[in-house]
CSV table of C-alpha atoms in Angstrom, one decimal:
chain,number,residue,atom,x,y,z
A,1,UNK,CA,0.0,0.0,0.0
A,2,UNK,CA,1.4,3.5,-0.7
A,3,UNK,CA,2.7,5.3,2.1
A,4,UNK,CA,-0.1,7.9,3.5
A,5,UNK,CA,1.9,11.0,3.0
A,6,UNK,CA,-0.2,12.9,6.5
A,7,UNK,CA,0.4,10.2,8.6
A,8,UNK,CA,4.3,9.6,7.5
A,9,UNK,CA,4.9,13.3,8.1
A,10,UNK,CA,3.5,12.7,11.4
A,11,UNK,CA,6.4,9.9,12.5
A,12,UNK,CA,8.5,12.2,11.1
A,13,UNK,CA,7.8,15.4,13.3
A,14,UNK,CA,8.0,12.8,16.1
A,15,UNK,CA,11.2,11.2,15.6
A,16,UNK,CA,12.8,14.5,14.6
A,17,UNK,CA,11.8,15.8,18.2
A,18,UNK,CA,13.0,12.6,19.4
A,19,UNK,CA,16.5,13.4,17.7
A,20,UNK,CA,16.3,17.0,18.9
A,21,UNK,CA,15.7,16.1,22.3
A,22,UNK,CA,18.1,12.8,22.1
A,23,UNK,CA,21.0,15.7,21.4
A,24,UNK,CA,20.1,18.1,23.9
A,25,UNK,CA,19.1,16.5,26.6
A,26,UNK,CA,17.0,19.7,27.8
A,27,UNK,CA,16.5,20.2,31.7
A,28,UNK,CA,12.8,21.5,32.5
A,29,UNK,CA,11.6,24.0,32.1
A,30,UNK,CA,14.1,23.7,28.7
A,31,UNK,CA,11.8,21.2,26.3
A,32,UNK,CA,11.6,20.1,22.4
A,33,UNK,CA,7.4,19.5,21.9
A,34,UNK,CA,5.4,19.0,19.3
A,35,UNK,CA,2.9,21.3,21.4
A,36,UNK,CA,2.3,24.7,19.8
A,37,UNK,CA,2.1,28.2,22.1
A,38,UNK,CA,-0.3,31.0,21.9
A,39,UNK,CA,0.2,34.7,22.6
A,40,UNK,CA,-1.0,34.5,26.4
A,41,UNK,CA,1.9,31.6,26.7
A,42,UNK,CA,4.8,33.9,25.2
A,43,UNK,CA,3.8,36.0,27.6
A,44,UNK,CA,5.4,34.2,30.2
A,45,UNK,CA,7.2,32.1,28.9
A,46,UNK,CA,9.6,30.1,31.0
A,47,UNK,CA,13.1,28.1,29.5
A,48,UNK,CA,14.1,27.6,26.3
A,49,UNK,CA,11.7,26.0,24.3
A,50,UNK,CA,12.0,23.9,20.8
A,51,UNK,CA,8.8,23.7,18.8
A,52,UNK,CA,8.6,21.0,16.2
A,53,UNK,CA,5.6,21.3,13.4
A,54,UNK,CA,4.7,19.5,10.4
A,55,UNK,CA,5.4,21.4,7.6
A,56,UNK,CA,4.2,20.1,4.4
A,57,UNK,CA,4.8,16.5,2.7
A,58,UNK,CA,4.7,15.7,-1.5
A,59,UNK,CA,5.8,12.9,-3.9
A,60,UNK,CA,9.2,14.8,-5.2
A,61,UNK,CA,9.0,12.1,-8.1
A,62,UNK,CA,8.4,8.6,-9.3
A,63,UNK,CA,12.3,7.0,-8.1
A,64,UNK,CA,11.1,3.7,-10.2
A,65,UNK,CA,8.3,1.8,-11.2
A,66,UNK,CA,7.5,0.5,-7.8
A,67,UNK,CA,8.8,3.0,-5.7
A,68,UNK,CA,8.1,7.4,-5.1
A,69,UNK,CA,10.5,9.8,-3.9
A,70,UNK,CA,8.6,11.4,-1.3
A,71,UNK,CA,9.5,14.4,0.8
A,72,UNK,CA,8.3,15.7,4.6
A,73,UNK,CA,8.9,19.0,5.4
A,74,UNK,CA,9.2,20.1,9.2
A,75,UNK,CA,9.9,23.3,10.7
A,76,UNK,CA,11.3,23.8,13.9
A,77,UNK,CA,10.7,26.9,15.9
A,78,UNK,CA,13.4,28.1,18.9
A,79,UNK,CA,11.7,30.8,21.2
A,80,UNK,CA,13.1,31.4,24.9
A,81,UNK,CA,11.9,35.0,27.1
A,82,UNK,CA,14.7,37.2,28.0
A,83,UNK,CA,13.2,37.3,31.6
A,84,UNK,CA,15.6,40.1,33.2
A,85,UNK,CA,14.1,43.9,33.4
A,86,UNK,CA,17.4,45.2,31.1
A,87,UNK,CA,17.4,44.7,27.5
A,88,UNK,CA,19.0,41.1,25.8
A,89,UNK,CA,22.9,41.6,25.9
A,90,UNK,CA,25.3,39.9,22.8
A,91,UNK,CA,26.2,37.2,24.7
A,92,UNK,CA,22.5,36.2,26.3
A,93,UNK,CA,21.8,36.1,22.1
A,94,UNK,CA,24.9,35.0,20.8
A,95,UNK,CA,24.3,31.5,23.5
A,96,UNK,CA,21.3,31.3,21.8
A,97,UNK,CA,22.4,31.6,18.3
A,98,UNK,CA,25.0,28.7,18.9
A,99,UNK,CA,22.5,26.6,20.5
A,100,UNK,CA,21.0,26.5,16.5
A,101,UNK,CA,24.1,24.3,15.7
A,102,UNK,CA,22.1,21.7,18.2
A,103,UNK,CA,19.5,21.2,16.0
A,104,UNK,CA,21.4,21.6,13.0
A,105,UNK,CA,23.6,18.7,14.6
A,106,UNK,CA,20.3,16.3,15.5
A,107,UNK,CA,18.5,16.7,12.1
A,108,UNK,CA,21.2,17.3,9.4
A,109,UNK,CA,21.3,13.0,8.2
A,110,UNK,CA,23.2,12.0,5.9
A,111,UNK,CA,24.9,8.5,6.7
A,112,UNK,CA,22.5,5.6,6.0
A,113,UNK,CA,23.6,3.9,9.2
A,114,UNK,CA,21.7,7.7,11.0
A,115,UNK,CA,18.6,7.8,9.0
A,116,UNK,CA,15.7,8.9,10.6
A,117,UNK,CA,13.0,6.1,11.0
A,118,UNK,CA,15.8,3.8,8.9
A,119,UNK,CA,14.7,5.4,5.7
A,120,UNK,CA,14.8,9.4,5.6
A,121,UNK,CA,17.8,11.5,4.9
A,122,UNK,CA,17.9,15.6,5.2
A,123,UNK,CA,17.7,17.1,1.5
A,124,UNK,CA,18.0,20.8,3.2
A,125,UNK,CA,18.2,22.2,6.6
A,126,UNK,CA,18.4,26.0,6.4
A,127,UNK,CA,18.2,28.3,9.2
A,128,UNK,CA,15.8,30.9,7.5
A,129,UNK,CA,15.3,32.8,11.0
A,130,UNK,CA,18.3,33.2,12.7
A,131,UNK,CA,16.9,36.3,15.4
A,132,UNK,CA,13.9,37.6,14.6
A,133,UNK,CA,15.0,41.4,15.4
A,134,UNK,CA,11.1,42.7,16.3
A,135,UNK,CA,10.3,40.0,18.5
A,136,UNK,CA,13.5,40.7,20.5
A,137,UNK,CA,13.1,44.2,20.7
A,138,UNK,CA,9.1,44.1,21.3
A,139,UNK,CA,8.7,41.3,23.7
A,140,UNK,CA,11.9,40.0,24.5
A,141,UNK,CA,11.8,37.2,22.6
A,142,UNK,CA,14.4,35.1,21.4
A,143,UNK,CA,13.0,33.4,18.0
A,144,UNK,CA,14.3,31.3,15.5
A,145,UNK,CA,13.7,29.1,12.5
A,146,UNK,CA,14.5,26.3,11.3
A,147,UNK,CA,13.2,24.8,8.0
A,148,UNK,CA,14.3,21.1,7.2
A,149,UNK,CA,13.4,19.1,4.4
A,150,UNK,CA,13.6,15.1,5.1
A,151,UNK,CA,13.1,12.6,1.3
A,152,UNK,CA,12.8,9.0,1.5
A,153,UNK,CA,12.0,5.8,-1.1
A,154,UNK,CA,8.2,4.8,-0.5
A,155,UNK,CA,6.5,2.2,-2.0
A,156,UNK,CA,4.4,3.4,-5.0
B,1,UNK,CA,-7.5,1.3,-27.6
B,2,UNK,CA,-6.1,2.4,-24.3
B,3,UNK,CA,-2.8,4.6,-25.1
B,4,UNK,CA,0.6,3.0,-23.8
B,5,UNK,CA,2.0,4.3,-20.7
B,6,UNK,CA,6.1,3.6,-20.0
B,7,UNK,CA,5.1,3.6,-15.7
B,8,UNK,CA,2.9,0.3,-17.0
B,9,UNK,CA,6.1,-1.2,-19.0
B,10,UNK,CA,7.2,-4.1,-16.6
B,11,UNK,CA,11.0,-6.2,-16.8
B,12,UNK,CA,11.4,-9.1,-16.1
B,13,UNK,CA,14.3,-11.3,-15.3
B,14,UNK,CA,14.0,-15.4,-15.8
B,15,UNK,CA,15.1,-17.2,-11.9
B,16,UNK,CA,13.6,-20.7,-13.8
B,17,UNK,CA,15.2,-22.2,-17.0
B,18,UNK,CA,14.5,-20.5,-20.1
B,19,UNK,CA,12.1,-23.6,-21.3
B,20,UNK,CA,9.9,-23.1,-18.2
B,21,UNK,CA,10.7,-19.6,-17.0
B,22,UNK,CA,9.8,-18.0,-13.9
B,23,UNK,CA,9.1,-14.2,-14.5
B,24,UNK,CA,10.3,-12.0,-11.6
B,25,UNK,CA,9.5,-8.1,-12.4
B,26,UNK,CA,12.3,-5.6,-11.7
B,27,UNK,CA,10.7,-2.7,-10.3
B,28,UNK,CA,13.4,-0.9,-8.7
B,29,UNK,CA,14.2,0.2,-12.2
B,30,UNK,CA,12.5,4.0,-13.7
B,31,UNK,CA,13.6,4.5,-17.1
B,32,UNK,CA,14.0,1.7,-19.5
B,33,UNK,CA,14.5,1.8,-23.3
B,34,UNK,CA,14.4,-1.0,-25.9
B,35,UNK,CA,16.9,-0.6,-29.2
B,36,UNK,CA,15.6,-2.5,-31.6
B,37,UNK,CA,16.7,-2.0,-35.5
B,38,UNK,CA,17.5,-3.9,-38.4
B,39,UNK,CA,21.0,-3.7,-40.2
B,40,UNK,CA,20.3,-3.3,-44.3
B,41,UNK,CA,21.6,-4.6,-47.1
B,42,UNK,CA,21.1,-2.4,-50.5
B,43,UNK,CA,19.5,-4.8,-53.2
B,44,UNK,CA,18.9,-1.6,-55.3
B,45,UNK,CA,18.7,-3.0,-59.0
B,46,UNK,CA,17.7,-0.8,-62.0
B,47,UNK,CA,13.8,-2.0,-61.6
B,48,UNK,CA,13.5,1.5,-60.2
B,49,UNK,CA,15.5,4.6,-58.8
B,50,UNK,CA,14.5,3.8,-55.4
B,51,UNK,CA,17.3,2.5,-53.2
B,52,UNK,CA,15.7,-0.7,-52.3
B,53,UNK,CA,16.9,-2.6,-48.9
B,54,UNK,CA,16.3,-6.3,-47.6
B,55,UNK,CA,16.5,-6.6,-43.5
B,56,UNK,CA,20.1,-9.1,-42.7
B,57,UNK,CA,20.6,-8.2,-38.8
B,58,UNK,CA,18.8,-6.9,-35.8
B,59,UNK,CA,20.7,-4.9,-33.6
B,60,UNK,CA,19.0,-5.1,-30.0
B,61,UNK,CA,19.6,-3.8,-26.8
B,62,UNK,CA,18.1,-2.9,-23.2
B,63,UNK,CA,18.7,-0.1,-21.4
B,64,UNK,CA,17.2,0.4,-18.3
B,65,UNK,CA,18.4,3.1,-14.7
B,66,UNK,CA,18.6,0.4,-12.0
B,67,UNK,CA,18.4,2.0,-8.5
B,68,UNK,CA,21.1,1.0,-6.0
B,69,UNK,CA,19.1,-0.5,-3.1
B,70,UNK,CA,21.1,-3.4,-2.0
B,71,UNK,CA,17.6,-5.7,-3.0
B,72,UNK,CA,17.1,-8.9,-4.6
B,73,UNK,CA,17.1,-8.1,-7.8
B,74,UNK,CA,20.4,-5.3,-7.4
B,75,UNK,CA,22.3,-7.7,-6.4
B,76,UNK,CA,21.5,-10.5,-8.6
B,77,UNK,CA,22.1,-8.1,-11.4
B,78,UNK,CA,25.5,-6.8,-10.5
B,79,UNK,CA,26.7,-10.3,-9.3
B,80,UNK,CA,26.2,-11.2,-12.9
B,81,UNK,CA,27.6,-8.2,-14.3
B,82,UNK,CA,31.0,-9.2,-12.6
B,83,UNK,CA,30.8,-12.4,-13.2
B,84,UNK,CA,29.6,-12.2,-17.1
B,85,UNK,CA,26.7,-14.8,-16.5
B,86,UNK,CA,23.6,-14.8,-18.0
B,87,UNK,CA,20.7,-13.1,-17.3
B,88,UNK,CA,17.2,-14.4,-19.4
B,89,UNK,CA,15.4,-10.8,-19.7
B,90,UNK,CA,11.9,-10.2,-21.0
B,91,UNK,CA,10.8,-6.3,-21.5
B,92,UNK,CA,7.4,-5.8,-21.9
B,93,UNK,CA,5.2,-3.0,-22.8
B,94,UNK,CA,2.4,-4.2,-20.3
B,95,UNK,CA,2.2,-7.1,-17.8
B,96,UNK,CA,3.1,-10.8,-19.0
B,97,UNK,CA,-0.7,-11.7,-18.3
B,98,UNK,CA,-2.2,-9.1,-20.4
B,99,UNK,CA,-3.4,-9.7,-23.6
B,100,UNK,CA,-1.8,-7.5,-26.0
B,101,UNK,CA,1.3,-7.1,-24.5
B,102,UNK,CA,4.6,-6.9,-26.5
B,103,UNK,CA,7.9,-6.8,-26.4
B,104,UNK,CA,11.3,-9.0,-26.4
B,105,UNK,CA,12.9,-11.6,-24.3
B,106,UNK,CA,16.5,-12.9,-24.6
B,107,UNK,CA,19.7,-14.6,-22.7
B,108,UNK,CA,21.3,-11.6,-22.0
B,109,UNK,CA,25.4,-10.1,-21.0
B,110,UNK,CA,24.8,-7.0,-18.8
B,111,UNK,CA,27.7,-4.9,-20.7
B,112,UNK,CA,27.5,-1.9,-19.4
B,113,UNK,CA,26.7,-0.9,-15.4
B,114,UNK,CA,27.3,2.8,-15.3
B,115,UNK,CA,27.4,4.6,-11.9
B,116,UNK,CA,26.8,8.4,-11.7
B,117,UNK,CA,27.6,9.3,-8.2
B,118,UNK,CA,27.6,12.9,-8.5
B,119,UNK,CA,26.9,15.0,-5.3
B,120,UNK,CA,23.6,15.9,-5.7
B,121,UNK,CA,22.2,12.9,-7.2
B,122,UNK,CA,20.7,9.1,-6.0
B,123,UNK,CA,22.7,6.1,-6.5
B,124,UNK,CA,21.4,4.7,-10.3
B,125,UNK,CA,23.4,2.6,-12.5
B,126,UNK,CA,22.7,2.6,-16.2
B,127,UNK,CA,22.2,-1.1,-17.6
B,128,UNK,CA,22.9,-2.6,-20.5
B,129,UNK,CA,21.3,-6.0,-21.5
B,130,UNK,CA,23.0,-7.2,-24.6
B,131,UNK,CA,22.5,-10.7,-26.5
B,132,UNK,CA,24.6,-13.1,-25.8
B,133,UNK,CA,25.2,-16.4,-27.9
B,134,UNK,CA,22.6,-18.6,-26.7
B,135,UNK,CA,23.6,-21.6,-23.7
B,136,UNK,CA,21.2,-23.8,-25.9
B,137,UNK,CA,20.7,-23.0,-29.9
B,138,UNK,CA,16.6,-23.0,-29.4
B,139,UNK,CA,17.3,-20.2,-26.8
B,140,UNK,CA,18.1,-17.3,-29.3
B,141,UNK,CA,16.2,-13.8,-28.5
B,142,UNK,CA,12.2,-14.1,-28.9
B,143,UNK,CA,9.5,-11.6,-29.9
B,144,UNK,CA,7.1,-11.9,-26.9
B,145,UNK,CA,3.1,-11.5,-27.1
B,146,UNK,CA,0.7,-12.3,-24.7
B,147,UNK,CA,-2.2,-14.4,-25.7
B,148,UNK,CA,-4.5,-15.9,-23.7
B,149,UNK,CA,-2.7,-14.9,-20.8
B,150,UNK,CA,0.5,-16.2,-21.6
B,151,UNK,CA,3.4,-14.9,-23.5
B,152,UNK,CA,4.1,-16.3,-26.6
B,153,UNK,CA,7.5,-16.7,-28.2
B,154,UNK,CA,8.7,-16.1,-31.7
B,155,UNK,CA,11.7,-16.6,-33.0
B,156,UNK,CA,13.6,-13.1,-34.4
């Protein structure tokens, strides 16, 4: 049966938080979740939080006659409150910035022997956010993104 | 009738003998393309000004991408690449059960196993199935259409 592309990207969120939080080994209230926040949470936001989403999943091509290419994008979200009453310093942001090459580490798969769920490789992991300026100057935030794009062979 | 469709084209390689084959479809391959024309002999005479040709040879090949997946089938293939055995290969341009379907079958020599590993791309070697002279002299390459559910032989 061909692979349901929903329900793959599904495992896929899940195992790439599983990798995120396999490499970090956060300490509450520090997490990687699947959960999403709203505006009241950001509010008061407490440790450094890692936000995993599905992003999108499609059938790149056909790889052969019984098999697809498929692809399962996710899109990782890094937001932690500057909790102090002065304004974010360099270095409070430049920790935070670093911390990126976590994630980076976790989810950039290449070796066969590393692929997630035995079968997906990273195509692209781009860091399309870096510091979003406004959030850190209007509430303090720091906020990052993370776009990664995962392929595997599916049956057809 | 229904137009031809290449993603509905099926290979096959022989694991039997050739008098009582057992088909096995390869469908970890994507592209494949069948050469098939006749050398000419020029019988032109002055009966007309026409250049006027009689058929003496057929020149006939397979080519077919062949995805490097460490399956059945891949390694049977390259195993007999390296070792120049035999491989009894039927291309069809529908399944070998469906009346109507047409296409060649002959004890081949894979000569040619092409590798493009370039950076960007997914492991696919390019295959060549070539002719080889027959184990047995009945066992010389075959036209192939299915009747009655069966493929039919004909000697080229």
């Amino acid at each position: 049966m061909a692979v349901q592309l929903g329900d793959r990207l599904v495992q896929v969120c899940e195992a790439a938080c599983g990798a995120v939080t396999t490499a970090w080994e956060p300490a509450e209230p520090d997490e990687c979740t699947r959960d999403w926040v709203t505006e009241e949470d950001l509010a008061t936001l407490e440790g450094r939080k890692v936000f995993v989403l599905p992003g999108g999943a499609k059938t790149i091509d056909r790889l052969t006659r019984g098999s697809l290419l498929n692809e399962y994008a996710v899109s990782i979200r890094v937001i932690e409150r500057y909790t102090d009453r002065d304004r974010p310093p360099a270095v409070w942001i430049d920790e935070r910035v670093k911390f990126l090459d976590t994630i980076l580490g976790a989810l950039d798969i290449t070796a066969a022997a590393s692929y997630l769920l035995g079968s997906l490789w990273t195509e692209t992991i781009e860091v399309t956010e870096v510091c979003d300026l406004t959030e850190l100057m209007v509430r303090k935030l720091f906020y990052a993104e993370i776009e990664v794009a995962f392929r595997e062979k599916a049956a057809a | 009738m229904a137009v031809g469709l290449g993603i509905n084209d099926k290979l096959y390689r022989n694991t039997g003998n050739f008098g009582t084959p057992t088909w096995v479809e390869l469908d970890g391959v994507s592209d494949v393309k069948v050469n098939s024309s006749w050398d000419t002999a020029d019988g032109s005479t002055r009966r007309g000004r026409v250049k006027m040709m009689e058929a003496t040879q057929q020149n006939l090949t397979l080519d077919a991408k062949l995805l490097v997946d460490g399956g059945t089938d891949y390694v049977a293939l390259a195993a007999a690449y390296w070792a120049r055995s035999t491989i009894d290969v039927m291309c069809l341009d529908g399944g070998n059960t469906t009346n109507g379907s047409e296409g060649v079958r002959f004890e081949s020599l894979i000569t040619k196993f092409d590798e493009d590993q370039g950076l960007g791309s997914i492991n696919f070697r390019d295959v060549t199935f070539t002719p080889r002279v027959p184990s047995v002299s009945t066992n010389v390459p075959k036209s192939v259409l299915v009747t009655a559910g069966n493929a039919v032989f004909t000697t080229i």
